[in-house]
Short mmCIF file of C-alpha atoms in Angstrom, two decimals:
data_model
loop_
_atom_site.label_atom_id
_atom_site.label_comp_id
_atom_site.label_asym_id
_atom_site.label_seq_id
_atom_site.Cartn_x
_atom_site.Cartn_y
_atom_site.Cartn_z
CA MET A 6 102.93 94.80 110.92
CA ILE A 7 99.25 94.17 110.21
CA THR A 8 98.63 90.48 109.53
CA ASP A 9 95.63 88.16 109.12
CA LEU A 10 94.67 89.70 105.79
CA LYS A 11 91.89 88.00 103.87
CA ILE A 12 93.38 87.28 100.44
CA ASP A 13 92.44 84.15 98.52
CA GLU A 14 95.75 82.56 97.49
CA SER A 15 94.47 81.34 94.12
CA ARG A 16 93.18 84.83 93.29
CA LYS A 17 96.49 86.30 94.42
CA ALA A 18 98.41 83.99 92.08
CA LEU A 19 96.05 84.86 89.23
CA TYR A 20 96.51 88.61 89.75
CA TYR A 21 100.29 88.25 89.64
CA GLU A 22 100.08 86.01 86.57
CA LYS A 23 97.95 88.53 84.69
CA GLY A 24 100.17 91.44 85.72
CA TYR A 25 97.46 93.14 87.74
CA TRP A 26 99.73 92.95 90.79
CA GLY A 27 103.49 93.31 90.93
CA GLU A 28 106.46 93.92 93.21
CA GLN A 29 106.33 97.73 93.11
CA THR A 30 105.10 99.66 96.13
CA LEU A 31 103.71 103.19 96.19
CA ASN A 32 107.08 104.34 97.54
CA ASP A 33 108.85 102.78 94.53
CA ILE A 34 106.54 104.68 92.17
CA TRP A 35 107.04 107.91 94.12
CA ASN A 36 110.84 107.56 93.87
CA GLU A 37 110.57 106.98 90.11
CA GLN A 38 108.49 110.12 89.65
CA VAL A 39 110.97 112.18 91.67
CA LYS A 40 113.82 110.99 89.42
CA ARG A 41 111.88 111.62 86.21
CA ARG A 42 109.90 114.73 87.08
CA GLY A 43 111.51 116.18 90.19
CA SER A 44 111.32 119.80 89.05
CA ASN A 45 107.69 119.46 87.90
CA GLU A 46 104.95 120.73 90.14
CA TYR A 47 103.03 117.98 91.93
CA VAL A 48 100.54 119.69 94.24
CA ALA A 49 99.14 123.14 94.95
CA ASP A 50 96.24 124.39 97.04
CA ASP A 51 94.04 127.46 97.20
CA GLN A 52 95.77 128.57 100.41
CA GLY A 53 98.98 129.50 98.60
CA ALA A 54 101.07 126.33 98.98
CA ARG A 55 102.75 124.98 95.85
CA PHE A 56 105.28 122.12 95.75
CA THR A 57 107.28 120.24 93.12
CA TYR A 58 108.00 116.52 93.37
CA ASP A 59 111.53 117.38 94.59
CA GLU A 60 110.22 119.74 97.26
CA ILE A 61 107.71 117.24 98.61
CA ASP A 62 110.39 114.55 98.58
CA ASP A 63 112.87 116.65 100.55
CA LYS A 64 110.33 117.77 103.16
CA ALA A 65 108.85 114.28 103.52
CA SER A 66 112.33 112.79 103.91
CA ARG A 67 113.02 115.11 106.85
CA ILE A 68 109.71 114.23 108.48
CA ALA A 69 110.60 110.58 107.92
CA SER A 70 113.83 111.08 109.92
CA TRP A 71 111.76 112.37 112.83
CA LEU A 72 109.37 109.42 112.54
CA ILE A 73 112.29 107.00 112.85
CA GLU A 74 113.64 108.94 115.85
CA SER A 75 110.16 108.68 117.39
CA GLY A 76 110.42 104.90 117.21
CA ILE A 77 108.22 104.25 114.18
CA GLU A 78 108.81 100.84 112.60
CA MET A 79 107.55 99.32 109.36
CA GLY A 80 103.86 98.49 109.66
CA ASP A 81 103.17 101.00 112.44
CA VAL A 82 100.11 103.20 111.99
CA VAL A 83 100.49 106.95 111.49
CA SER A 84 97.22 108.87 111.70
CA PHE A 85 96.71 112.36 110.28
CA GLN A 86 93.81 114.77 110.39
CA VAL A 87 94.51 117.30 107.66
CA PRO A 88 92.24 119.69 105.73
CA THR A 89 92.44 119.74 101.94
CA TRP A 90 95.96 121.19 102.04
CA ALA A 91 99.06 120.48 99.97
CA GLU A 92 100.91 119.58 103.19
CA PHE A 93 98.91 116.34 103.21
CA ALA A 94 101.32 115.11 100.53
CA ILE A 95 104.35 115.69 102.77
CA ILE A 96 102.86 113.48 105.46
CA TYR A 97 101.68 110.63 103.25
CA VAL A 98 105.03 110.46 101.43
CA ALA A 99 106.87 110.47 104.77
CA CYS A 100 104.81 107.44 105.77
CA LEU A 101 105.73 105.67 102.53
CA LYS A 102 109.43 106.33 103.14
CA VAL A 103 109.45 104.55 106.49
CA GLY A 104 106.98 101.81 105.57
CA ALA A 105 104.30 103.09 107.94
CA VAL A 106 100.59 102.48 107.38
CA MET A 107 98.77 105.67 106.36
CA HIS A 108 95.61 106.45 108.32
CA PRO A 109 93.96 109.74 107.21
CA LEU A 110 91.07 110.95 109.36
CA SER A 111 88.25 113.39 108.74
CA ARG A 112 88.93 116.99 109.62
CA LYS A 113 85.40 116.96 111.13
CA PHE A 114 86.27 114.33 113.73
CA ASN A 115 85.89 115.60 117.27
CA ASP A 116 87.76 114.44 120.37
CA GLU A 117 85.65 111.32 120.91
CA ASP A 118 85.92 110.32 117.24
CA LEU A 119 89.71 110.61 117.41
CA VAL A 120 90.04 108.63 120.62
CA TYR A 121 87.84 105.83 119.30
CA ASN A 122 89.48 105.56 115.88
CA MET A 123 93.10 105.87 116.98
CA ASN A 124 92.66 103.32 119.76
CA ARG A 125 91.06 100.96 117.25
CA VAL A 126 94.13 100.92 115.01
CA GLY A 127 96.87 101.52 117.58
CA THR A 128 98.07 104.86 116.25
CA ARG A 129 101.75 105.56 117.03
CA VAL A 130 102.09 109.11 115.65
CA PHE A 131 99.44 111.73 114.96
CA PHE A 132 99.53 114.88 112.78
CA CYS A 133 96.91 117.63 112.83
CA PRO A 134 96.72 121.41 112.32
CA THR A 135 97.30 123.87 115.11
CA TYR A 136 94.21 125.71 113.91
CA SER A 137 91.82 125.56 110.99
CA HIS A 138 88.24 126.49 110.15
CA ASN A 139 87.90 128.56 113.33
CA PHE A 140 88.74 125.52 115.40
CA ASP A 141 91.58 124.91 117.85
CA TYR A 142 92.81 121.44 116.87
CA GLU A 143 95.88 121.81 119.07
CA SER A 144 93.86 122.13 122.27
CA MET A 145 91.65 119.24 121.23
CA VAL A 146 94.48 116.80 120.62
CA LEU A 147 96.42 117.84 123.72
CA GLY A 148 93.30 117.10 125.71
CA ILE A 149 93.10 113.48 124.55
CA VAL A 150 96.71 112.26 124.21
CA GLU A 151 96.61 110.40 127.53
CA ARG A 152 93.55 108.46 126.37
CA ILE A 153 95.43 106.93 123.40
CA GLU A 154 97.84 104.41 124.93
CA SER A 155 99.69 103.52 121.73
CA LEU A 156 100.52 107.15 120.87
CA VAL A 157 104.20 108.10 121.20
CA SER A 158 104.36 111.46 119.38
CA ILE A 159 102.24 114.22 117.87
CA ALA A 160 103.26 116.91 115.39
CA LEU A 161 101.27 120.02 114.56
CA ILE A 162 100.87 121.51 111.11
CA ASP A 163 101.50 125.22 111.69
CA LYS A 164 100.04 126.44 108.41
CA ALA A 165 97.31 128.66 109.82
CA LYS A 166 98.82 129.59 113.21
CA PRO A 167 102.00 128.88 115.20
CA SER A 168 101.78 126.36 118.02
CA LYS A 169 101.02 127.65 121.51
CA HIS A 170 102.38 124.66 123.43
CA THR A 171 105.07 122.74 121.51
CA LYS A 172 107.95 123.19 119.13
CA VAL A 173 107.16 119.90 117.37
CA THR A 174 105.57 121.44 114.31
CA LEU A 175 105.87 120.64 110.62
CA SER A 176 108.01 123.76 110.07
CA TYR A 177 110.35 122.88 112.93
CA LEU A 178 110.80 119.29 111.81
CA ILE A 179 111.54 120.29 108.22
CA GLU A 180 114.08 122.90 109.36
CA SER A 181 115.75 120.76 112.03
CA TYR A 182 116.00 117.21 110.70
CA PRO A 183 118.24 115.92 107.89
CA PRO A 184 116.78 113.93 104.99
CA LEU A 185 116.39 110.24 105.72
CA GLU A 186 119.25 108.19 104.30
CA GLU A 187 118.09 104.70 105.20
CA GLU A 188 115.67 102.87 102.88
CA PHE A 189 112.84 100.70 104.16
CA HIS A 190 111.41 98.01 101.92
CA VAL A 191 107.92 96.65 102.52
CA SER A 192 106.08 94.16 100.34
CA ALA A 193 103.53 95.27 97.75
CA ASP A 194 101.16 92.86 99.51
CA ASP A 195 101.51 94.70 102.84
CA VAL A 196 98.85 97.12 104.04
CA ALA A 197 99.57 100.63 102.79
CA CYS A 198 96.53 102.47 104.06
CA ILE A 199 93.64 102.23 106.49
CA LEU A 200 90.56 104.24 105.55
CA THR A 201 88.00 104.76 108.27
CA THR A 202 84.46 104.53 106.98
CA SER A 203 81.13 104.68 108.75
CA GLY A 204 79.83 102.34 106.06
CA THR A 205 76.21 101.29 106.43
CA THR A 206 75.96 99.74 109.87
CA GLY A 207 76.97 100.86 113.33
CA LYS A 208 80.44 101.96 114.39
CA PRO A 209 83.17 102.96 111.92
CA LYS A 210 85.10 100.26 110.09
CA GLU A 211 88.82 100.37 109.32
CA VAL A 212 89.29 99.25 105.72
CA LEU A 213 92.65 97.65 104.92
CA LEU A 214 94.16 98.28 101.48
CA THR A 215 97.53 97.02 100.23
CA HIS A 216 99.99 98.72 97.90
CA ASN A 217 98.88 96.35 95.14
CA ASN A 218 95.20 97.17 95.75
CA LEU A 219 95.82 100.90 95.40
CA ILE A 220 98.23 100.76 92.48
CA PHE A 221 95.91 98.53 90.44
CA SER A 222 92.88 100.64 91.33
CA GLU A 223 94.42 103.99 90.38
CA ARG A 224 96.08 102.71 87.21
CA SER A 225 92.77 101.22 86.07
CA PHE A 226 91.06 104.47 86.97
CA THR A 227 93.43 106.71 85.00
CA GLN A 228 93.73 104.40 81.99
CA ALA A 229 89.97 103.95 81.59
CA PHE A 230 89.53 107.71 81.36
CA GLY A 231 92.54 108.26 79.10
CA ARG A 232 94.44 110.46 81.56
CA THR A 233 98.15 111.25 81.17
CA GLU A 234 100.90 113.20 82.95
CA ARG A 235 99.70 116.32 81.10
CA ASP A 236 96.38 116.27 82.96
CA VAL A 237 95.64 118.48 85.95
CA MET A 238 93.28 117.15 88.63
CA PHE A 239 91.05 119.55 90.55
CA MET A 240 90.15 118.07 93.94
CA PRO A 241 87.80 119.78 96.41
CA SER A 242 86.85 116.61 98.33
CA PRO A 243 88.19 115.72 101.80
CA LEU A 244 91.49 113.87 101.69
CA ASN A 245 90.50 111.19 104.19
CA HIS A 246 88.14 109.64 101.62
CA ALA A 247 89.05 107.46 98.66
CA THR A 248 87.95 110.24 96.31
CA GLY A 249 90.23 112.88 97.78
CA PHE A 250 93.25 110.76 98.69
CA PHE A 251 93.36 108.01 96.10
CA HIS A 252 91.90 109.82 93.08
CA GLY A 253 92.96 113.33 94.03
CA MET A 254 96.50 112.58 95.23
CA LEU A 255 97.67 109.07 94.29
CA ALA A 256 96.24 108.95 90.75
CA PRO A 257 98.01 112.16 89.61
CA MET A 258 101.22 110.97 91.31
CA ILE A 259 101.11 107.62 89.50
CA LEU A 260 100.66 109.54 86.24
CA GLY A 261 103.41 112.01 87.11
CA GLY A 262 100.91 114.83 86.77
CA ARG A 263 99.56 117.69 88.89
CA THR A 264 96.76 118.08 91.40
CA ILE A 265 95.08 121.25 92.64
CA LEU A 266 93.37 121.15 96.04
CA MET A 267 90.58 123.36 97.37
CA GLN A 268 90.05 123.67 101.11
CA ASP A 269 86.43 124.87 101.16
CA PHE A 270 84.39 124.42 98.02
CA ASN A 271 82.70 127.45 96.51
CA ALA A 272 81.47 127.24 92.92
CA LYS A 273 82.59 130.71 91.83
CA ASP A 274 86.07 130.35 93.33
CA ALA A 275 86.35 126.77 92.07
CA ILE A 276 85.75 127.88 88.48
CA THR A 277 88.32 130.67 88.83
CA LEU A 278 90.86 128.25 90.31
CA MET A 279 90.30 125.58 87.67
CA ASN A 280 90.65 128.10 84.85
CA ALA A 281 93.80 129.62 86.34
CA GLU A 282 95.47 126.24 86.91
CA GLY A 283 94.33 124.59 83.69
CA ALA A 284 92.43 121.80 85.41
CA THR A 285 91.34 119.14 82.89
CA TRP A 286 89.50 116.68 85.14
CA SER A 287 87.87 116.40 88.54
CA MET A 288 85.87 114.03 90.68
CA GLY A 289 83.37 114.47 93.48
CA ALA A 290 79.80 113.96 94.64
CA THR A 291 76.91 115.53 92.73
CA PRO A 292 76.74 118.77 94.80
CA PHE A 293 80.09 119.91 93.38
CA ILE A 294 79.13 119.74 89.72
CA TYR A 295 75.55 120.82 90.49
CA ASP A 296 76.82 124.06 92.06
CA ILE A 297 79.39 124.65 89.33
CA LEU A 298 76.81 124.34 86.57
CA LYS A 299 74.30 126.43 88.47
CA HIS A 300 76.86 129.23 88.82
CA ILE A 301 77.90 129.06 85.15
CA GLU A 302 74.27 129.29 84.09
CA SER A 303 73.65 132.32 86.28
CA GLU A 304 74.11 135.84 84.92
CA GLN A 305 77.36 136.29 86.83
CA GLY A 306 78.81 132.91 85.91
CA ASN A 307 82.15 132.46 84.18
CA PRO A 308 82.59 129.57 81.72
CA LEU A 309 84.94 126.65 82.27
CA LYS A 310 87.95 127.00 79.97
CA THR A 311 89.91 123.76 80.37
CA LEU A 312 87.81 121.20 82.27
CA GLU A 313 86.98 118.21 80.06
CA LEU A 314 85.83 115.50 82.43
CA PHE A 315 83.99 115.35 85.74
CA LEU A 316 83.57 111.98 87.45
CA CYS A 317 80.59 111.74 89.75
CA GLY A 318 80.22 109.19 92.53
CA GLY A 319 78.08 108.70 95.60
CA ALA A 320 74.66 108.64 93.92
CA PRO A 321 73.14 107.99 90.48
CA VAL A 322 73.68 110.88 88.07
CA PRO A 323 70.45 112.23 86.53
CA SER A 324 70.32 112.63 82.76
CA SER A 325 69.45 116.33 83.12
CA LEU A 326 72.79 116.92 84.86
CA VAL A 327 74.67 115.00 82.15
CA GLN A 328 73.06 117.19 79.49
CA ARG A 329 73.73 120.43 81.36
CA ALA A 330 77.39 119.48 81.71
CA ALA A 331 77.58 118.61 78.00
CA ARG A 332 76.24 122.03 77.09
CA ASN A 333 79.24 123.41 78.95
CA LYS A 334 81.62 121.05 77.09
CA VAL A 335 82.19 118.78 80.10
CA LEU A 336 81.64 115.02 80.02
CA LEU A 337 79.90 114.01 83.25
CA CYS A 338 80.53 110.30 83.83
CA GLU A 339 79.11 108.30 86.70
CA ILE A 340 81.46 106.11 88.69
CA TYR A 341 80.51 103.59 91.36
CA GLY A 342 82.31 101.86 94.20
CA SER A 343 82.92 101.94 97.91
CA THR A 344 85.87 102.25 100.24
CA GLU A 345 86.12 98.45 100.29
CA SER A 346 85.70 98.09 96.53
CA CYS A 347 87.15 101.38 95.37
CA PRO A 348 85.59 102.33 92.20
CA HIS A 349 85.03 99.36 90.00
CA VAL A 350 82.17 100.48 87.76
CA TYR A 351 82.38 103.47 85.40
CA VAL A 352 80.74 105.09 82.40
CA PRO A 353 83.31 105.28 79.58
CA PRO A 354 83.56 108.85 78.25
CA LYS A 355 82.68 107.65 74.73
CA HIS A 356 79.31 106.42 76.06
CA CYS A 357 78.62 109.33 78.38
CA LEU A 358 76.05 111.10 76.21
CA GLU A 359 74.68 107.92 74.65
CA TRP A 360 73.84 106.30 78.00
CA ASN A 361 72.75 109.68 79.39
CA GLY A 362 72.55 108.70 83.05
CA ALA A 363 70.68 105.43 82.39
CA TRP A 364 73.59 103.25 83.57
CA SER A 365 76.09 103.38 86.42
CA GLY A 366 78.61 101.82 84.08
CA ILE A 367 80.64 98.73 83.29
CA PRO A 368 83.43 97.10 85.34
CA PHE A 369 87.04 98.15 84.93
CA GLU A 370 89.23 95.56 83.21
CA GLY A 371 90.10 92.71 85.57
CA ILE A 372 87.09 93.27 87.83
CA GLU A 373 83.99 91.07 87.99
CA VAL A 374 80.52 92.20 89.07
CA ARG A 375 77.44 90.10 89.79
CA ALA A 376 73.88 90.62 91.00
CA VAL A 377 72.90 87.95 93.51
CA ASP A 378 69.82 86.90 95.50
CA GLU A 379 69.44 86.51 99.27
CA ASN A 380 71.32 83.20 99.09
CA ARG A 381 74.14 84.85 97.12
CA ARG A 382 73.26 82.97 93.93
CA GLU A 383 73.59 84.92 90.70
CA VAL A 384 70.28 86.17 89.31
CA ALA A 385 69.32 86.33 85.64
CA ARG A 386 70.32 89.34 83.54
CA GLY A 387 67.85 92.15 84.00
CA GLU A 388 66.73 90.96 87.44
CA GLN A 389 67.48 92.99 90.53
CA GLY A 390 69.88 91.61 93.10
CA GLU A 391 72.58 92.61 95.54
CA GLU A 392 75.67 94.05 93.84
CA CYS A 393 78.88 92.16 94.54
CA SER A 394 82.33 92.57 93.04
CA ARG A 395 85.69 90.82 92.92
CA GLY A 396 89.07 91.96 91.68
CA PRO A 397 92.65 93.10 92.38
CA HIS A 398 91.37 96.41 93.76
CA GLN A 399 89.45 94.78 96.60
CA PHE A 400 90.19 95.49 100.26
CA VAL A 401 91.75 92.71 102.33
CA GLY A 402 89.62 92.97 105.45
CA TYR A 403 88.55 95.23 108.28
CA TYR A 404 91.27 95.86 110.83
CA ASN A 405 91.05 93.46 113.77
CA ASP A 406 87.44 92.55 112.92
CA PRO A 407 87.32 89.13 111.22
CA GLU A 408 83.64 88.60 111.98
CA ARG A 409 82.63 91.80 110.20
CA THR A 410 85.02 90.96 107.36
CA ASP A 411 83.54 87.49 106.86
CA ARG A 412 80.02 88.92 106.64
CA VAL A 413 80.81 90.89 103.48
CA LEU A 414 83.92 89.24 101.97
CA ASP A 415 83.69 85.54 101.12
CA GLU A 416 86.44 82.97 100.66
CA GLU A 417 86.40 83.36 96.87
CA GLY A 418 87.05 87.10 97.08
CA TRP A 419 83.51 88.41 96.45
CA PHE A 420 82.57 91.59 98.29
CA PHE A 421 78.84 91.99 98.98
CA SER A 422 78.04 95.69 98.94
CA GLY A 423 74.50 95.76 100.28
CA ASP A 424 73.49 97.88 97.28
CA LEU A 425 70.90 96.69 94.78
CA CYS A 426 71.53 96.59 91.04
CA TYR A 427 70.62 94.93 87.79
CA ILE A 428 72.90 94.01 84.89
CA ASP A 429 71.91 93.83 81.22
CA ALA A 430 73.12 91.57 78.43
CA HIS A 431 75.92 94.04 77.60
CA ASN A 432 77.27 93.88 81.16
CA ARG A 433 76.01 97.38 81.91
CA ILE A 434 75.19 97.89 85.57
CA ARG A 435 72.57 100.11 87.15
CA ILE A 436 72.67 100.75 90.89
CA SER A 437 68.99 100.81 91.76
CA GLY A 438 68.79 101.12 95.53
CA ARG A 439 70.23 99.69 98.72
CA LYS A 440 69.44 96.92 101.12
CA LYS A 441 70.81 98.65 104.18
CA GLU A 442 69.39 101.74 105.75
CA ILE A 443 71.86 104.42 104.81
CA ILE A 444 71.53 108.06 103.88
CA ILE A 445 73.80 109.24 101.08
CA ARG A 446 74.37 112.90 101.86
CA GLY A 447 76.64 114.64 99.37
CA GLY A 448 78.31 111.33 98.53
CA GLU A 449 78.91 110.38 102.19
CA ASN A 450 77.28 107.26 103.64
CA ILE A 451 75.51 107.99 106.93
CA CYS A 452 73.98 105.16 108.96
CA ALA A 453 70.39 106.02 109.92
CA GLY A 454 70.51 103.47 112.73
CA GLU A 455 73.56 105.12 114.26
CA ILE A 456 71.71 108.45 114.46
CA ASP A 457 68.74 106.69 116.06
CA GLU A 458 71.05 105.19 118.69
CA TYR A 459 72.50 108.57 119.59
CA LEU A 460 69.00 110.00 120.05
CA GLU A 461 68.16 107.46 122.77
CA GLY A 462 67.71 109.44 125.97
CA CYS A 463 67.05 112.76 124.27
CA PRO A 464 64.55 114.67 126.48
CA GLY A 465 61.02 114.47 125.13
CA VAL A 466 61.91 112.00 122.37
CA GLY A 467 60.05 108.69 122.48
CA GLN A 468 59.91 106.40 119.45
CA HIS A 469 62.01 107.78 116.61
CA ALA A 470 63.39 106.78 113.22
CA THR A 471 65.71 108.50 110.79
CA ILE A 472 65.44 108.46 106.99
CA GLY A 473 66.91 110.26 104.01
CA MET A 474 65.11 113.39 102.85
CA PRO A 475 65.33 114.10 99.09
CA ASP A 476 67.51 117.12 98.28
CA LYS A 477 68.34 118.49 94.84
CA ARG A 478 71.85 119.51 95.77
CA LEU A 479 73.11 116.86 98.22
CA GLY A 480 70.99 113.95 97.05
CA GLU A 481 69.67 113.41 100.57
CA ARG A 482 69.59 115.18 103.91
CA ILE A 483 68.88 113.76 107.38
CA CYS A 484 65.28 113.70 108.64
CA THR A 485 64.16 112.14 111.93
CA PHE A 486 60.56 111.27 112.77
CA VAL A 487 59.79 111.62 116.48
CA VAL A 488 56.95 110.57 118.77
CA VAL A 489 56.90 113.19 121.53
CA VAL A 490 56.68 112.04 125.16
CA GLY A 491 53.91 113.79 127.07
CA ASN A 492 53.76 117.56 126.64
CA ALA A 493 57.45 118.00 125.94
CA GLN A 494 58.61 120.57 123.41
CA VAL A 495 60.73 118.81 120.80
CA ASN A 496 62.18 120.62 117.80
CA LEU A 497 65.32 120.68 115.70
CA GLY A 498 67.06 123.05 118.10
CA SER A 499 66.43 120.89 121.18
CA VAL A 500 67.62 117.74 119.38
CA ILE A 501 70.81 119.38 118.11
CA ALA A 502 71.54 120.84 121.56
CA TYR A 503 71.32 117.34 123.05
CA LEU A 504 73.58 115.76 120.41
CA SER A 505 76.09 118.58 120.72
CA GLU A 506 76.26 118.12 124.49
CA LYS A 507 76.89 114.39 123.94
CA HIS A 508 79.77 115.19 121.52
CA VAL A 509 78.02 113.52 118.59
CA ALA A 510 79.70 114.53 115.33
CA ARG A 511 77.94 117.31 113.44
CA ARG A 512 77.61 115.16 110.31
CA LEU A 513 75.17 112.95 112.27
CA TRP A 514 72.83 115.74 113.32
CA PRO A 515 69.31 115.66 111.84
CA GLU A 516 68.48 118.53 109.51
CA ARG A 517 64.73 118.19 109.88
CA ILE A 518 62.47 116.91 112.66
CA GLU A 519 59.00 115.59 111.85
CA LEU A 520 56.53 114.86 114.64
CA ILE A 521 54.33 111.78 114.24
CA ASP A 522 51.82 109.90 116.41
CA THR A 523 53.49 106.51 116.01
CA ILE A 524 56.42 104.99 114.14
CA PRO A 525 55.18 102.29 111.71
CA THR A 526 56.84 98.92 112.34
CA THR A 527 56.58 95.30 111.24
CA ALA A 528 55.36 92.52 113.51
CA THR A 529 58.96 91.91 114.55
CA GLY A 530 59.51 95.56 115.42
CA LYS A 531 61.47 96.66 112.35
CA VAL A 532 60.76 100.22 111.25
CA LYS A 533 58.87 100.54 107.97
CA ARG A 534 61.06 103.36 106.71
CA PHE A 535 59.44 103.26 103.29
CA LEU A 536 56.17 104.39 104.90
CA LEU A 537 57.98 107.25 106.62
CA ALA A 538 59.51 108.19 103.25
CA GLU A 539 56.03 108.29 101.71
CA GLU A 540 54.73 110.42 104.60
CA LEU A 541 57.66 112.83 104.28
CA LYS A 542 57.05 113.13 100.55
CA LEU A 543 53.40 114.09 101.18
CA ARG A 544 54.37 116.67 103.80
CA MET A 545 57.00 118.21 101.53
CA GLN A 546 54.48 118.38 98.68
CA GLU A 547 51.99 120.15 100.95
CA GLU A 548 54.67 122.65 101.96
CA GLU A 549 55.48 123.32 98.33
CA THR A 550 51.78 123.84 97.53
CA ASP A 551 51.31 126.19 100.48
CA SER A 552 54.37 128.22 99.54
#
């Protein structure tokens, strides 16, 4: 059982008093939905899978029996690396049934990512596909099992291909094990999920969220946007993120509604799928809605028939995009948060067109937001400061990392995001920048410093610094400025070849290399990234003029 959670006792008492927190766990809510809506469809995907609440419950219960046989106890960590497939629901519900801590991981994680992250949290059981996206996950995981000391069992999801080496597959377990009869009761204040996030500095962080955190967050989320059990969520985002898992899977479950998953986003196919399934709402980073609108506005584009609401996080939403969505009868509302402070600021649909991208939103009920100075004192309304938030949705610490926790989460429950904002007299919040050097690529936070660290030792690369490169579709892409050593030949291909050989994850590969005579720094050696951003802007403008 994970202990040493950072929860202020007075805040905890207040949240119970106000009814923000309660005794129910996610498993309790799941069981209620099965009783009420068992024959209703819960989840489907674009790969042909389609399951009712009853079907997920039965399959998950059989997987739960295997988990108990494998020695899983309440509070143990179960990690799973699953594409955007309906089978994800079977695994997360199985975890709830035995009181295990859910730990979803990116499908893009390579062998070194998996070893690092599973050893960090002490993973006991691991699920992954046999094969997906032209990649042999089975061979990868079998090659690292001996490097994860806590691991007792693995199970392979044989959706794309049968297993080559083991009979312990999802199909086998569902066919061979009886439904779990025993009930396991955890507290609503226990950790339900660990989300791994690269955040804004250095190595990944393991964010701890309790049942109460998640239930409050998703109920606030659905109520603020007026969603009901009749709504159908369309979710193309990865399920290891808060967007995909919490908003794409847990929110519809708490409503008793449906969710439609898409493995690999494509605007044309997404529109067809949403129209066929009657999707009424969706959420994702700006590239999703940007591509959808672009396709609709093309000569071949089909209109959206049922989508009413698209929630956009990860970067400020431009007014032009809000207006384009409105012309297609979709309200495009910005939403802001982080894995640690899962979304706590939103644009109410009734103000969507009125605010027109000028504001990131207002706090959900029960959540406080401040802008503070370098000494963490609140600044005057209209002045820029660091955004911090406090509420029942807030994470309860980083796993086994109290020092990192204390740096961003104070004793009174305030989480300091590192983002800059200002707040007006009407409590409207505008996220205006960020203190830390991160690149927001398609809604994903990428640490520029981490990329720079990986490039140390790259042949021909001397001084170097990574920044975000403006991109209409993704918001930003990765650009690295390099001072070449001697007469070496350095280009994008040579840099990528080096990072690939070092097993650096693809998401951390630069997408543009710019050569420069010297990297501008302060007297203390800190990179003046704003000067590099200005230089990149000039170079891109020259390219545009030349073309």
